[in-house]
Short mmCIF file of C-alpha atoms and ligand atoms in Angstrom, two decimals:
data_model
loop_
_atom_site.label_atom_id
_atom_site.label_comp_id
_atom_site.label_asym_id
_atom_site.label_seq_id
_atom_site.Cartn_x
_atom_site.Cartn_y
_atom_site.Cartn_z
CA UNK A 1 -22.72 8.45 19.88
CA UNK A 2 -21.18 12.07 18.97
CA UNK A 3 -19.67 12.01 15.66
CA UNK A 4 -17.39 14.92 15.56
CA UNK A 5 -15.61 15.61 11.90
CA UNK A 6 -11.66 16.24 12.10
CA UNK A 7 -10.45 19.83 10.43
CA UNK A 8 -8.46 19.59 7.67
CA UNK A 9 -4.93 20.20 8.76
CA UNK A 10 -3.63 23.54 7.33
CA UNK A 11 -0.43 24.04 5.42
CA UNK A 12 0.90 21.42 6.90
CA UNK A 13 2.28 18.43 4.39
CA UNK A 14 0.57 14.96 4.95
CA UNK A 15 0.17 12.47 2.42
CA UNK A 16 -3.68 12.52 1.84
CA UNK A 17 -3.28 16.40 0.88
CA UNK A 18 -0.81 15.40 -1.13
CA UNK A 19 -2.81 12.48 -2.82
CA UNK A 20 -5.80 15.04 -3.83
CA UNK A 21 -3.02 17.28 -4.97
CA UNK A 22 -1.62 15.25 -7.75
CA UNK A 23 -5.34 13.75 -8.23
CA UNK A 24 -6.49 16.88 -9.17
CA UNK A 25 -3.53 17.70 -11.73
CA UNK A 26 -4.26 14.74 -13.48
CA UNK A 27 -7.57 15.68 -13.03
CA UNK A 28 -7.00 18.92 -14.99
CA UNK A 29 -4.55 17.46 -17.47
CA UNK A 30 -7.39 14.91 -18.74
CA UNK A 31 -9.96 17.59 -19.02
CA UNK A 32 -12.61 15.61 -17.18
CA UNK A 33 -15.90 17.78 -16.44
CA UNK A 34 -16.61 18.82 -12.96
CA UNK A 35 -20.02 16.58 -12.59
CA UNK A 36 -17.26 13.72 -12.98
CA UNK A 37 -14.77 14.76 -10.86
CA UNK A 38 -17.91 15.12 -7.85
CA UNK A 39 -18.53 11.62 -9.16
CA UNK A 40 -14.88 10.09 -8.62
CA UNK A 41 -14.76 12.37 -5.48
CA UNK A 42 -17.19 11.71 -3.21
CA UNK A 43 -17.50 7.96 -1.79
CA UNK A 44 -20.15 6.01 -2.15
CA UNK A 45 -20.58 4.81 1.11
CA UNK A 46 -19.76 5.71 4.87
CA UNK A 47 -20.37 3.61 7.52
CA UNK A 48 -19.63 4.77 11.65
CA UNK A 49 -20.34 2.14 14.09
CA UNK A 50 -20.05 2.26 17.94
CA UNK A 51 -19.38 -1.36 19.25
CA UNK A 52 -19.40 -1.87 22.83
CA UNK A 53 -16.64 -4.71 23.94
CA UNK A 54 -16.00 -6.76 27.36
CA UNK A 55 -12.68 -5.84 28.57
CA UNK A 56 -10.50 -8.49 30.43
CA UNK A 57 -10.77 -6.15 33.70
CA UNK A 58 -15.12 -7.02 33.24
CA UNK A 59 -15.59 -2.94 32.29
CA UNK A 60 -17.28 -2.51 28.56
CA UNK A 61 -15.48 -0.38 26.43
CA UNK A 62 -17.19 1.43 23.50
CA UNK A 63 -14.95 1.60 20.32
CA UNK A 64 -15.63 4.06 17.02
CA UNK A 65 -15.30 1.89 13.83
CA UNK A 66 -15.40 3.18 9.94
CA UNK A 67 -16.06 1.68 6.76
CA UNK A 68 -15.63 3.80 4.05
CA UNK A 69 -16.73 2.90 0.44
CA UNK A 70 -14.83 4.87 -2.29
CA UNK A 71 -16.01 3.12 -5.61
CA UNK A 72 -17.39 -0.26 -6.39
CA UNK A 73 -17.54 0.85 -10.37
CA UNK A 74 -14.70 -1.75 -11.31
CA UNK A 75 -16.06 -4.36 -9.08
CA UNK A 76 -16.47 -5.36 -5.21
CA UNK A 77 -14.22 -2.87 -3.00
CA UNK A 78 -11.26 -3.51 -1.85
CA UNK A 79 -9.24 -2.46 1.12
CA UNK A 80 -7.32 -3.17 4.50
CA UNK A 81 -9.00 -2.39 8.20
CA UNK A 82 -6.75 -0.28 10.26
CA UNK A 83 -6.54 -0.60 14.25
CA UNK A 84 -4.85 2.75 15.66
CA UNK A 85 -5.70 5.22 18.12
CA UNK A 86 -5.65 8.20 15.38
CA UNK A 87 -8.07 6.67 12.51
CA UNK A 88 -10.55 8.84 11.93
CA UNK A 89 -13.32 9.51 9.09
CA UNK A 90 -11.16 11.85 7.16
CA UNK A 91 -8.28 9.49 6.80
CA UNK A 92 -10.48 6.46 6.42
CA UNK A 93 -12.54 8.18 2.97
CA UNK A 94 -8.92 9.42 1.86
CA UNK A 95 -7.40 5.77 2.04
CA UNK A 96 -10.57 4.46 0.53
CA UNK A 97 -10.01 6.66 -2.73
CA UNK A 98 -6.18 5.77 -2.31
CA UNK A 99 -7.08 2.00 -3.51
CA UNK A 100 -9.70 2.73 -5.90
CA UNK A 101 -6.61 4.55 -8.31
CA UNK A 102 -4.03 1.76 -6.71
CA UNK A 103 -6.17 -1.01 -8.26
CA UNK A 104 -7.05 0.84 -11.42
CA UNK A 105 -3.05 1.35 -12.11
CA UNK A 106 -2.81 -2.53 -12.40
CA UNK A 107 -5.76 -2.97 -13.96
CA UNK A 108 -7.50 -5.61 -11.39
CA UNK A 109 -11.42 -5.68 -11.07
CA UNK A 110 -11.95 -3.87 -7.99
CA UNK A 111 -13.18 -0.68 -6.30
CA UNK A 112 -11.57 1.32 -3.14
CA UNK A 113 -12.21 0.73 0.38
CA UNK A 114 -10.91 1.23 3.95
CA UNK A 115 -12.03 0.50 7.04
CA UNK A 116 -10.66 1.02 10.63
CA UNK A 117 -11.10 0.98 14.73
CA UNK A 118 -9.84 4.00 16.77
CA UNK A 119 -8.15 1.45 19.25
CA UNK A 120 -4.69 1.21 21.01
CA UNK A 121 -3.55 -2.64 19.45
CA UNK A 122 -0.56 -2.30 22.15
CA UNK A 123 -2.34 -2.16 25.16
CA UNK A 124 -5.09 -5.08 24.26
CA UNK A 125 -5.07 -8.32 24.98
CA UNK A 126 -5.68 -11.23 22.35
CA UNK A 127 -9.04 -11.70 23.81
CA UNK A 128 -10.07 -7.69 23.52
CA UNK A 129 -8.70 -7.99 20.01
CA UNK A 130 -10.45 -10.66 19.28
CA UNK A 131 -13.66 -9.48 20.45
CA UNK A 132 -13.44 -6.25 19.02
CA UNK A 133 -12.57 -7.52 15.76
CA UNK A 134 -15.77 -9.77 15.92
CA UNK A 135 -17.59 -7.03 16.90
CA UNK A 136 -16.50 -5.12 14.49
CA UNK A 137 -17.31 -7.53 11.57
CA UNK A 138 -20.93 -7.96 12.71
CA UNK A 139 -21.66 -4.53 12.59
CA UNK A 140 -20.24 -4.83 8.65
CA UNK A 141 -21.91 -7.42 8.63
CA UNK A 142 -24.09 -6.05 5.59
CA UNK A 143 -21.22 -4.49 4.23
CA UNK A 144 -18.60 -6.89 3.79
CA UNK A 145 -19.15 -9.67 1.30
CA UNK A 146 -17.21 -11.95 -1.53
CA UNK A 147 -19.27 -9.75 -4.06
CA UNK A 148 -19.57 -6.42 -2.29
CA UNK A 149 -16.77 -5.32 -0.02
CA UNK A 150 -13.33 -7.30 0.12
CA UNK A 151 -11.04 -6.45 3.53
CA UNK A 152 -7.71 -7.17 4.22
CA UNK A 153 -4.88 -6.60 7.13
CA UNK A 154 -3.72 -2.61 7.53
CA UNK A 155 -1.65 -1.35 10.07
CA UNK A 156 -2.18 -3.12 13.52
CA UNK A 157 -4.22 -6.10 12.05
CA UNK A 158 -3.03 -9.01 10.63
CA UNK A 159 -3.60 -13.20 9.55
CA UNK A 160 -4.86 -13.62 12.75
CA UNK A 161 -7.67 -10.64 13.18
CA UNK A 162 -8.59 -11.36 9.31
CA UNK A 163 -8.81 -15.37 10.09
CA UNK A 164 -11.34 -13.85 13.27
CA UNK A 165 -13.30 -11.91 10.82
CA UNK A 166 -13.60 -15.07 8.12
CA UNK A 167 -14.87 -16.77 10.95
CA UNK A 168 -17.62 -14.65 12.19
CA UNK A 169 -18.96 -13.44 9.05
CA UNK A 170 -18.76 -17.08 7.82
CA UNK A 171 -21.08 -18.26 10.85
CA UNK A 172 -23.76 -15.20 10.27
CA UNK A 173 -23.82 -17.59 6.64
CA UNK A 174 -24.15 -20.76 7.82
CA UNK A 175 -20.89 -21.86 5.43
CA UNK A 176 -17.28 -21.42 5.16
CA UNK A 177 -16.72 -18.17 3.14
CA UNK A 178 -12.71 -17.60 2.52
CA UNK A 179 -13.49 -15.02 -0.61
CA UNK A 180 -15.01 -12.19 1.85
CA UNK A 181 -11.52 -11.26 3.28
CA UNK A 182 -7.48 -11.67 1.77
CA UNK A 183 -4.41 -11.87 4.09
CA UNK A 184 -5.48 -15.07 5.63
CA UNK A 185 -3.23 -17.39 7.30
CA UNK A 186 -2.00 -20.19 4.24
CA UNK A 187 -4.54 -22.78 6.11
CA UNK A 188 -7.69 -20.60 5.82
CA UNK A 189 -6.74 -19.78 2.17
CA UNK A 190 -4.33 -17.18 2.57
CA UNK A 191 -2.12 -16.72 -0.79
CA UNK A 192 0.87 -18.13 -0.98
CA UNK A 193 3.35 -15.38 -1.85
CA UNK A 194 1.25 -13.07 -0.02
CA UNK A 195 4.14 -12.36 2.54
CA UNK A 196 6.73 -11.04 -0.34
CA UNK A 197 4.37 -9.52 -3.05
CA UNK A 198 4.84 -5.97 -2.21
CA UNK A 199 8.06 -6.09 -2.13
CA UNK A 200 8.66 -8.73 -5.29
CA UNK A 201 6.20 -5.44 -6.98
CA UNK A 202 9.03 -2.91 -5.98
CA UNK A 203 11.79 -5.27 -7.28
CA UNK A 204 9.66 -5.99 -10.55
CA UNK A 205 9.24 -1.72 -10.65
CA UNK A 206 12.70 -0.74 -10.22
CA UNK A 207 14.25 -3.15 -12.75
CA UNK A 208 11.73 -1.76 -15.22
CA UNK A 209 12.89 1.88 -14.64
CA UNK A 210 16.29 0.40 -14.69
CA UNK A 211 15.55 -0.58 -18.31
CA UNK A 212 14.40 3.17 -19.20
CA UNK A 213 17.12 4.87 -18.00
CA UNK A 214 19.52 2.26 -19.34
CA UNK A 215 20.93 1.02 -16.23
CA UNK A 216 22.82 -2.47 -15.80
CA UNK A 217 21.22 -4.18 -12.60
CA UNK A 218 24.84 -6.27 -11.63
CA UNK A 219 26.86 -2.85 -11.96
CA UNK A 220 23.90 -0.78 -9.88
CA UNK A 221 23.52 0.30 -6.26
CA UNK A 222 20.71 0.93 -4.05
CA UNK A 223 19.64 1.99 -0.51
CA UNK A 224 16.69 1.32 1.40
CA UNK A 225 15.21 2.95 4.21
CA UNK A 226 12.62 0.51 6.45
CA UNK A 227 13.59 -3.02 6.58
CA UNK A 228 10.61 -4.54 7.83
CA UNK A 229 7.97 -6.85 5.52
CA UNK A 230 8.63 -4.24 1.99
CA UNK A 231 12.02 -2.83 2.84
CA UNK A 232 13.42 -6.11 3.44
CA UNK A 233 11.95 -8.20 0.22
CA UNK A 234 12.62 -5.82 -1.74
CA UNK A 235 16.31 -5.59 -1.02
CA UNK A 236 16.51 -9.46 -0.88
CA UNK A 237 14.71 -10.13 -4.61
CA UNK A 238 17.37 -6.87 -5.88
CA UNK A 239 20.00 -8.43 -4.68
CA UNK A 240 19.19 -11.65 -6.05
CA UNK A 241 18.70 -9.86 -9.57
CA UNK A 242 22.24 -8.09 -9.21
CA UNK A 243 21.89 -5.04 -7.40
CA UNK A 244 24.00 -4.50 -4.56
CA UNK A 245 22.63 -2.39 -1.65
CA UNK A 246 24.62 -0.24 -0.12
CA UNK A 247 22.70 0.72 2.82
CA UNK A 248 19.66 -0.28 5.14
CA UNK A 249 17.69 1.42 7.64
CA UNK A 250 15.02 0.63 10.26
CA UNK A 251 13.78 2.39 13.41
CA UNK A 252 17.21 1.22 15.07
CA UNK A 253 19.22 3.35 12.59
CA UNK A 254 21.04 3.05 9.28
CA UNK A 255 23.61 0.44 8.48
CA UNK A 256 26.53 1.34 5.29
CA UNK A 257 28.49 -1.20 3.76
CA UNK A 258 30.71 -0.10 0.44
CA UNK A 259 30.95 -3.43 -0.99
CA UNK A 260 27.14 -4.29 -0.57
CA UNK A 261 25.16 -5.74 2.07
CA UNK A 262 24.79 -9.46 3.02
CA UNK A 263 21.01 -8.97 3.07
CA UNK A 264 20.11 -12.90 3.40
CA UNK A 265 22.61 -11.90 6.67
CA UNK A 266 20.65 -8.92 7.44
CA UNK A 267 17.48 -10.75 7.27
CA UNK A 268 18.62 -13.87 9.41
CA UNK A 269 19.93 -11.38 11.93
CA UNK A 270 16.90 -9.33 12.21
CA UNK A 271 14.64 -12.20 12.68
CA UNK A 272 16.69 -13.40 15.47
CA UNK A 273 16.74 -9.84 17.22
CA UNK A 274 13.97 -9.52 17.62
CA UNK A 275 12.70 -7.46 14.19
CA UNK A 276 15.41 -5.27 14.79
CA UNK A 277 19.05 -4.23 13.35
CA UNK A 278 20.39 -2.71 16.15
CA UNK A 279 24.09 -4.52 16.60
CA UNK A 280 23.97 -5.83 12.99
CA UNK A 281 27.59 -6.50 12.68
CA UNK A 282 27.80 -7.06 8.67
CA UNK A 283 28.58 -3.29 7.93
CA UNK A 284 29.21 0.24 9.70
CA UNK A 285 26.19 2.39 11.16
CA UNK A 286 25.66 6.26 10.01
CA UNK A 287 23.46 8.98 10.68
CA UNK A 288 19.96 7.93 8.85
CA UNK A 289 19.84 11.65 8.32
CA UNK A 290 22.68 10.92 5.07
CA UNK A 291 20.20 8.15 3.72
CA UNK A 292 19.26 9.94 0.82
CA UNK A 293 22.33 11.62 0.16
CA UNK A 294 24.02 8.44 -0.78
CA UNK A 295 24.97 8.75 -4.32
CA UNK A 296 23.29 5.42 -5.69
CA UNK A 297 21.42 4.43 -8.83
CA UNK A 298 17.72 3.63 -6.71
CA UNK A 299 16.43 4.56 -3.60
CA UNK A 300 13.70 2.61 -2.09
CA UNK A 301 11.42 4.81 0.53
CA UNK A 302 9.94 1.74 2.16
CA UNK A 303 9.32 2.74 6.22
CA UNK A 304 6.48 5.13 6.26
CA UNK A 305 5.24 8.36 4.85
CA UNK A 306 6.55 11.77 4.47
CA UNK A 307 10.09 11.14 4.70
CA UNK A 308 11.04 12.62 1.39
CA UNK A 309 10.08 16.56 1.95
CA UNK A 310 10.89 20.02 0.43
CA UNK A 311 13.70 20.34 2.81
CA UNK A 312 15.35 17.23 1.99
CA UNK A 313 14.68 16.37 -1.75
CA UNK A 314 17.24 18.51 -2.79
CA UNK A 315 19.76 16.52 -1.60
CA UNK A 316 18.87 12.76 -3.12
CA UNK A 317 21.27 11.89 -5.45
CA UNK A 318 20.02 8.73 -6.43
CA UNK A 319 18.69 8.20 -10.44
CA UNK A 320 15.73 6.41 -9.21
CA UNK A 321 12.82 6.57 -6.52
CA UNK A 322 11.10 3.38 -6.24
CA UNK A 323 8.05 3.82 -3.36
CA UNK A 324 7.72 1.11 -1.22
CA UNK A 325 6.16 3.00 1.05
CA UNK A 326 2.40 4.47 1.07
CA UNK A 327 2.73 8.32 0.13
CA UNK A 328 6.91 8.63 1.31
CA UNK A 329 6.72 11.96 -1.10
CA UNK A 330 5.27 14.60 -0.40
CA UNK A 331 4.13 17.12 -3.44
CA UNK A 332 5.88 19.99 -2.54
CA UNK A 333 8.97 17.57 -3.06
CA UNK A 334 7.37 16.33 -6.09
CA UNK A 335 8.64 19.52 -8.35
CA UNK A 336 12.39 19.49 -6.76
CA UNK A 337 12.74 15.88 -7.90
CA UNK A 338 10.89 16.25 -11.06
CA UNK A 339 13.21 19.28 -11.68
CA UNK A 340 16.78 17.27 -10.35
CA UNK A 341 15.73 14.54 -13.06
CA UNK A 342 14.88 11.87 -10.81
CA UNK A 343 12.71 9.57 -12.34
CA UNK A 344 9.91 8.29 -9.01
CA UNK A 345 8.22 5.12 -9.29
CA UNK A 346 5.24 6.35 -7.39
CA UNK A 347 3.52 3.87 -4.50
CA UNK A 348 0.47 3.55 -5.88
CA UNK A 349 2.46 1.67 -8.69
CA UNK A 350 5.28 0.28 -7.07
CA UNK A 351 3.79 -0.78 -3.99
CA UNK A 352 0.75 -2.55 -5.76
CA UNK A 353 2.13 -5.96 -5.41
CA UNK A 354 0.50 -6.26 -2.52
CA UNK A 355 -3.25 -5.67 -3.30
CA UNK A 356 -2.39 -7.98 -6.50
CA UNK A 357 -1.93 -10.95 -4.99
CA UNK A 358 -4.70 -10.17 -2.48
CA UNK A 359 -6.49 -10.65 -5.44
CA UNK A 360 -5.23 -13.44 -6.60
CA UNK A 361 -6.24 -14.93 -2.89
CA UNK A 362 -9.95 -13.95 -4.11
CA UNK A 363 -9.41 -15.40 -7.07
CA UNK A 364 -8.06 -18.73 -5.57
CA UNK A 365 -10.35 -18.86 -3.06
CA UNK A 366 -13.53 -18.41 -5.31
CA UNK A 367 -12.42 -21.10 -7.30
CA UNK A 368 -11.42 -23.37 -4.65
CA UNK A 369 -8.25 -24.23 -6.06
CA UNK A 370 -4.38 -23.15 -4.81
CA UNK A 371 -2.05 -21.64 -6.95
CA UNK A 372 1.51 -22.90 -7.14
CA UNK A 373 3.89 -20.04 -5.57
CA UNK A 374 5.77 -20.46 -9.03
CA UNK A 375 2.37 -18.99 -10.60
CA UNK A 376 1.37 -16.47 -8.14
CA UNK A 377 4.93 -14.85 -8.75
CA UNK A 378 4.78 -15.00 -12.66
CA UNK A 379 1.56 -13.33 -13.02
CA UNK A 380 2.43 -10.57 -10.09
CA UNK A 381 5.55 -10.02 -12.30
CA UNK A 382 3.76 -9.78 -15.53
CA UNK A 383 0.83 -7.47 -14.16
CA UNK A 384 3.65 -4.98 -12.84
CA UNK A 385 5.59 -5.22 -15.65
CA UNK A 386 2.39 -3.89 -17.71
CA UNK A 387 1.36 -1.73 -15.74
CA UNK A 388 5.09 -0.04 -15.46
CA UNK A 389 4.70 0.04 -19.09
CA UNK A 390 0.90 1.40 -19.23
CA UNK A 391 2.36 4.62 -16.99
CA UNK A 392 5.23 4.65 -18.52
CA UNK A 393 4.18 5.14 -22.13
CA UNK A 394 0.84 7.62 -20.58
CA UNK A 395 4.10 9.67 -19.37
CA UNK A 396 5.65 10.12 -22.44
CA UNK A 397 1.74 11.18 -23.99
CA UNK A 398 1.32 13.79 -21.36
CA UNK A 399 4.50 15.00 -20.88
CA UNK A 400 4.54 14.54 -17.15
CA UNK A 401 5.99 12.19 -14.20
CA UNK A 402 5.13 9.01 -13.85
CA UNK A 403 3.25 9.73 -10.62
CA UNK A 404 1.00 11.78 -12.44
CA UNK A 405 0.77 9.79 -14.68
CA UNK A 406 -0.19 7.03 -12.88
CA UNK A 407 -3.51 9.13 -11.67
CA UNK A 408 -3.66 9.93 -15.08
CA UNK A 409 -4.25 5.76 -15.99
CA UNK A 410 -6.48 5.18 -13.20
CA UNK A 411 -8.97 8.16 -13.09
CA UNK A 412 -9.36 7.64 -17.00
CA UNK A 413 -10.29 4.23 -16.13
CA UNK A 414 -12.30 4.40 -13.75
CA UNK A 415 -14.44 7.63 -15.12
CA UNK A 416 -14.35 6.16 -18.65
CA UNK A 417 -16.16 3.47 -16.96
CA UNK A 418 -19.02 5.78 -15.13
CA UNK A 419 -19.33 7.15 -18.64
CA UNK A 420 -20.27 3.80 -20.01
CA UNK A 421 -21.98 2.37 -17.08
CA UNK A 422 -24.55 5.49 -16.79
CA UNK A 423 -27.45 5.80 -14.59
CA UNK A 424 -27.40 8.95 -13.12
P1 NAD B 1 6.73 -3.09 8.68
O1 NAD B 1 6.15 -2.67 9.98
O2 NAD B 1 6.91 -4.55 8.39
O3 NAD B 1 8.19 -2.41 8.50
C1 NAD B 1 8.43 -1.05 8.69
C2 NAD B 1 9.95 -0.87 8.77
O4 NAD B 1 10.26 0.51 8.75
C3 NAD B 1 10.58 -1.45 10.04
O5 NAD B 1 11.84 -2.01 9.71
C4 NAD B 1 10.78 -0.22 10.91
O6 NAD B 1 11.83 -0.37 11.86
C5 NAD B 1 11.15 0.78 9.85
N1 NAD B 1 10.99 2.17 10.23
C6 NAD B 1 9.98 2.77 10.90
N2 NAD B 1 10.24 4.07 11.06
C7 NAD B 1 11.44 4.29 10.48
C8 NAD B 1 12.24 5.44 10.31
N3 NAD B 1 11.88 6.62 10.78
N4 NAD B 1 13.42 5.30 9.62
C9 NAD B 1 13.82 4.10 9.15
N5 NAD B 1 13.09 2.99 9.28
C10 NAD B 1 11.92 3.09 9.94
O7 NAD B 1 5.84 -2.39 7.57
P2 NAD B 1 5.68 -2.79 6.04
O8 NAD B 1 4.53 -3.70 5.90
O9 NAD B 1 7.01 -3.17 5.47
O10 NAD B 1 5.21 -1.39 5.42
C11 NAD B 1 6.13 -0.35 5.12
C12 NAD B 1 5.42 0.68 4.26
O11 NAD B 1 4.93 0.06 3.08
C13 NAD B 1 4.22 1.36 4.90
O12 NAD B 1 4.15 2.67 4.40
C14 NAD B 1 3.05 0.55 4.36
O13 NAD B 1 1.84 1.30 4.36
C15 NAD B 1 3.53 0.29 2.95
N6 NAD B 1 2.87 -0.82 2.29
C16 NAD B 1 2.94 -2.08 2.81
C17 NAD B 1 2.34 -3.13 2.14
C18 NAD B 1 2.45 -4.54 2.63
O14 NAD B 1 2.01 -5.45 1.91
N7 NAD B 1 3.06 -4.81 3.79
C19 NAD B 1 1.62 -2.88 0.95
C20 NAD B 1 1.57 -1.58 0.44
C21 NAD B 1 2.22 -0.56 1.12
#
């Protein structure tokens, strides 16, 4: 099989550029040396597998797959497997570093990883998925592992591919093994709380930059743009704590409502409309182009990436960022905020409610004992609410944003720990 390397994409804004952009200011600002930075750069592992699979029509179909080990310095790796017709090598190693500094914010005892299938999940069958996903696992098979290497659902996977992957690696064992892979269905040993966590992590985020900048959550406002498993929790568990949103937004379009949104409305109707807003009668539509122009007190980028650009960060007037999203910003809009005195909550602190309580499924599942879904939530709150505070206070140190320093927590982590550890 022909491996063939994809160019860099020039001067063009995309979110992994701009992840080794503010990487390397932190990088600079904490003075490592430049053996290190190879060290924290390059991944330790790269895996490309070809895996031939029966298609319903009888033809066999040979699929590229990618596992990409960042780090296992903290622990085993950790990351989700993503099933899309554009992954390739480059964005599988960037995503891989991506959750090595996401779990080293919150401080939980794992390395990076990401894994993925070039694949189109929309035109396959249940049966092709399921056979490429088995497939896919046995070819990992010495790569994945409780101890070792960690998956977990990405962008078109989900319970059901991870609950095929359990299975298969389980029989190549001869035993039930739960701990090799989180986002399980509840019966397997999925989490409970999974569902929510990212967006209960967003909540937990913006009511601690709420605190900073002195703002009273039953007198503030909010927007958020993407109302689908993040968007949507997150506005629920704000509203819950006081906030009251002023505007949601999906792929539909964007919904206004002066006097706050029924969200536990929103939510009902969505789930009977099939996913979607469109007709949402419980306040007026707009153009989603005024989304971030809504004078508010937090904005919560929580669709995709690369929404919030040079051209329009000038024009947020919220206080408060809170990322939802994976990489929404994009560092050239990075110094226009900074500059307009917007304080960002960056994503790979905000939206690390997720990979926590993926964790905690490890952690449950290696002990053989279920959590109550009072407990998962206490300690998800209480590991974002340190790890606001960790960035917070490295901010005021440095002098910088909290996105930066953010990198600045996790690369000092995890190269303090190469320092110890040795063996070069
Ligand atoms: P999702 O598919 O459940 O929801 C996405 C939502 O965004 C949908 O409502 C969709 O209609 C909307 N959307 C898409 N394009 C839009 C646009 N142009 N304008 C407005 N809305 C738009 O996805 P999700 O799991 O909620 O993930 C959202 C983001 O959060 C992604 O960037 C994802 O990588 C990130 N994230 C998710 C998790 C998680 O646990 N689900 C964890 C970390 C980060």
């Amino acid at each position: 099989m022909s491996y063939i390397e994809p160019a860099p994409i020039k001067d063009k804004e995309n979110p992994l550029e701009s992840m080794m952009q503010r990487f390397d200011k932190a990088v600079e600002l904490l003075g490592i040396t430049e053996e290190m930075y190879q060290i924290l750069k390059v991944p330790r592992k790269q895996v490309i597998v070809g895996l031939p699979v029966t298609m319903d029509s009888g033809e066999i179909k040979t699929f590229e797959g990618y596992r990409v080990i960042h780090s296992t310095i903290l622990g085993p790796s950790k990351g989700g497997i993503r099933f899309d017709p554009d992954v390739n090598l480059d964005e599988v190693r960037a995503l891989a570093a991506w959750m090595t500094w996401k779990c080293a914010v919150v401080d939980i005892p794992y390395g990076g990883a990401k894994g993925g299938v070039a694949c189109n999940p929309r035109e396959m069958s249940a049966g092709e998925m399921e056979r490429l996903m088995r497939a896919y696992t046995t070819a990992m098979l010495d790569v994945f592992g409780p101890d070792q290497d960690i998956p977990a659902p990405d962008m078109g996977t989900g319970p059901r591919e991870m609950a095929w992957l359990m299975d298969e690696y389980s029989k190549s064992k001869g035993m039930t093994i739960q701990a090799v892979v989180t986002g399980k269905p509840l019966v397997l040993g999925g989490s409970l709380g999974r569902t929510e966590a990212t967006g209960r992590g967003v909540m937990v985020s913006a009511l601690a930059g709420m605190e900073k900048l002195r703002i009273n959550p039953y007198r503030a406002t909010a927007v958020v743009q993407g109302f689908g498993n993040v968007g949507s929790h997150a506005a629920r568990l704000l509203r819950e704590r006081g906030v009251a949103i002023h505007a949601i937004s999906d792929i539909s379009g964007a919904y206004y409502n002066d006097q706050g949104i029924d969200i536990d409305a929103a939510i009902a109707y969505r789930d009977s409309n099939r996913g979607s807003l469109e007709g949402f009668s419980g306040a007026e539509t707009f153009n989603p182009d005024e989304l971030f122009t809504i004078p508010v007190d937090v904005l919560v980028p929580a669709a995709k990436e690369d929404v919030i650009t040079k051209i329009n960060a000038g024009a947020i007037k919220a206080r408060m960022i809170v990322e939802g999203a994976n990489g929404p910003t994009s560092s050239k809009a990075d110094d226009i905020i900074h500059e307009k005195g917007i304080m960002v909550v960056p994503d790979i602190l905000a939206n690390a409610g997720g990979v926590t309580v993926s964790y905690f499924e490890w952690v449950q599942n290696r002990i053989g004992y279920k959590w109550t879904l009072e407990r998962v939530n206490r300690r998800t709150d209480r590991i974002m609410k340190d790890s606001f505070d960790k960035v917070y206070q490295t901010s005021l140190k440095y002098k910088v944003s909290l996105r930066i320093a953010a990198y600045i927590v996790a690369i000092e982590k995890v190269s303090s720990t190469y320092t110890y550890r040795g063996g070069f």
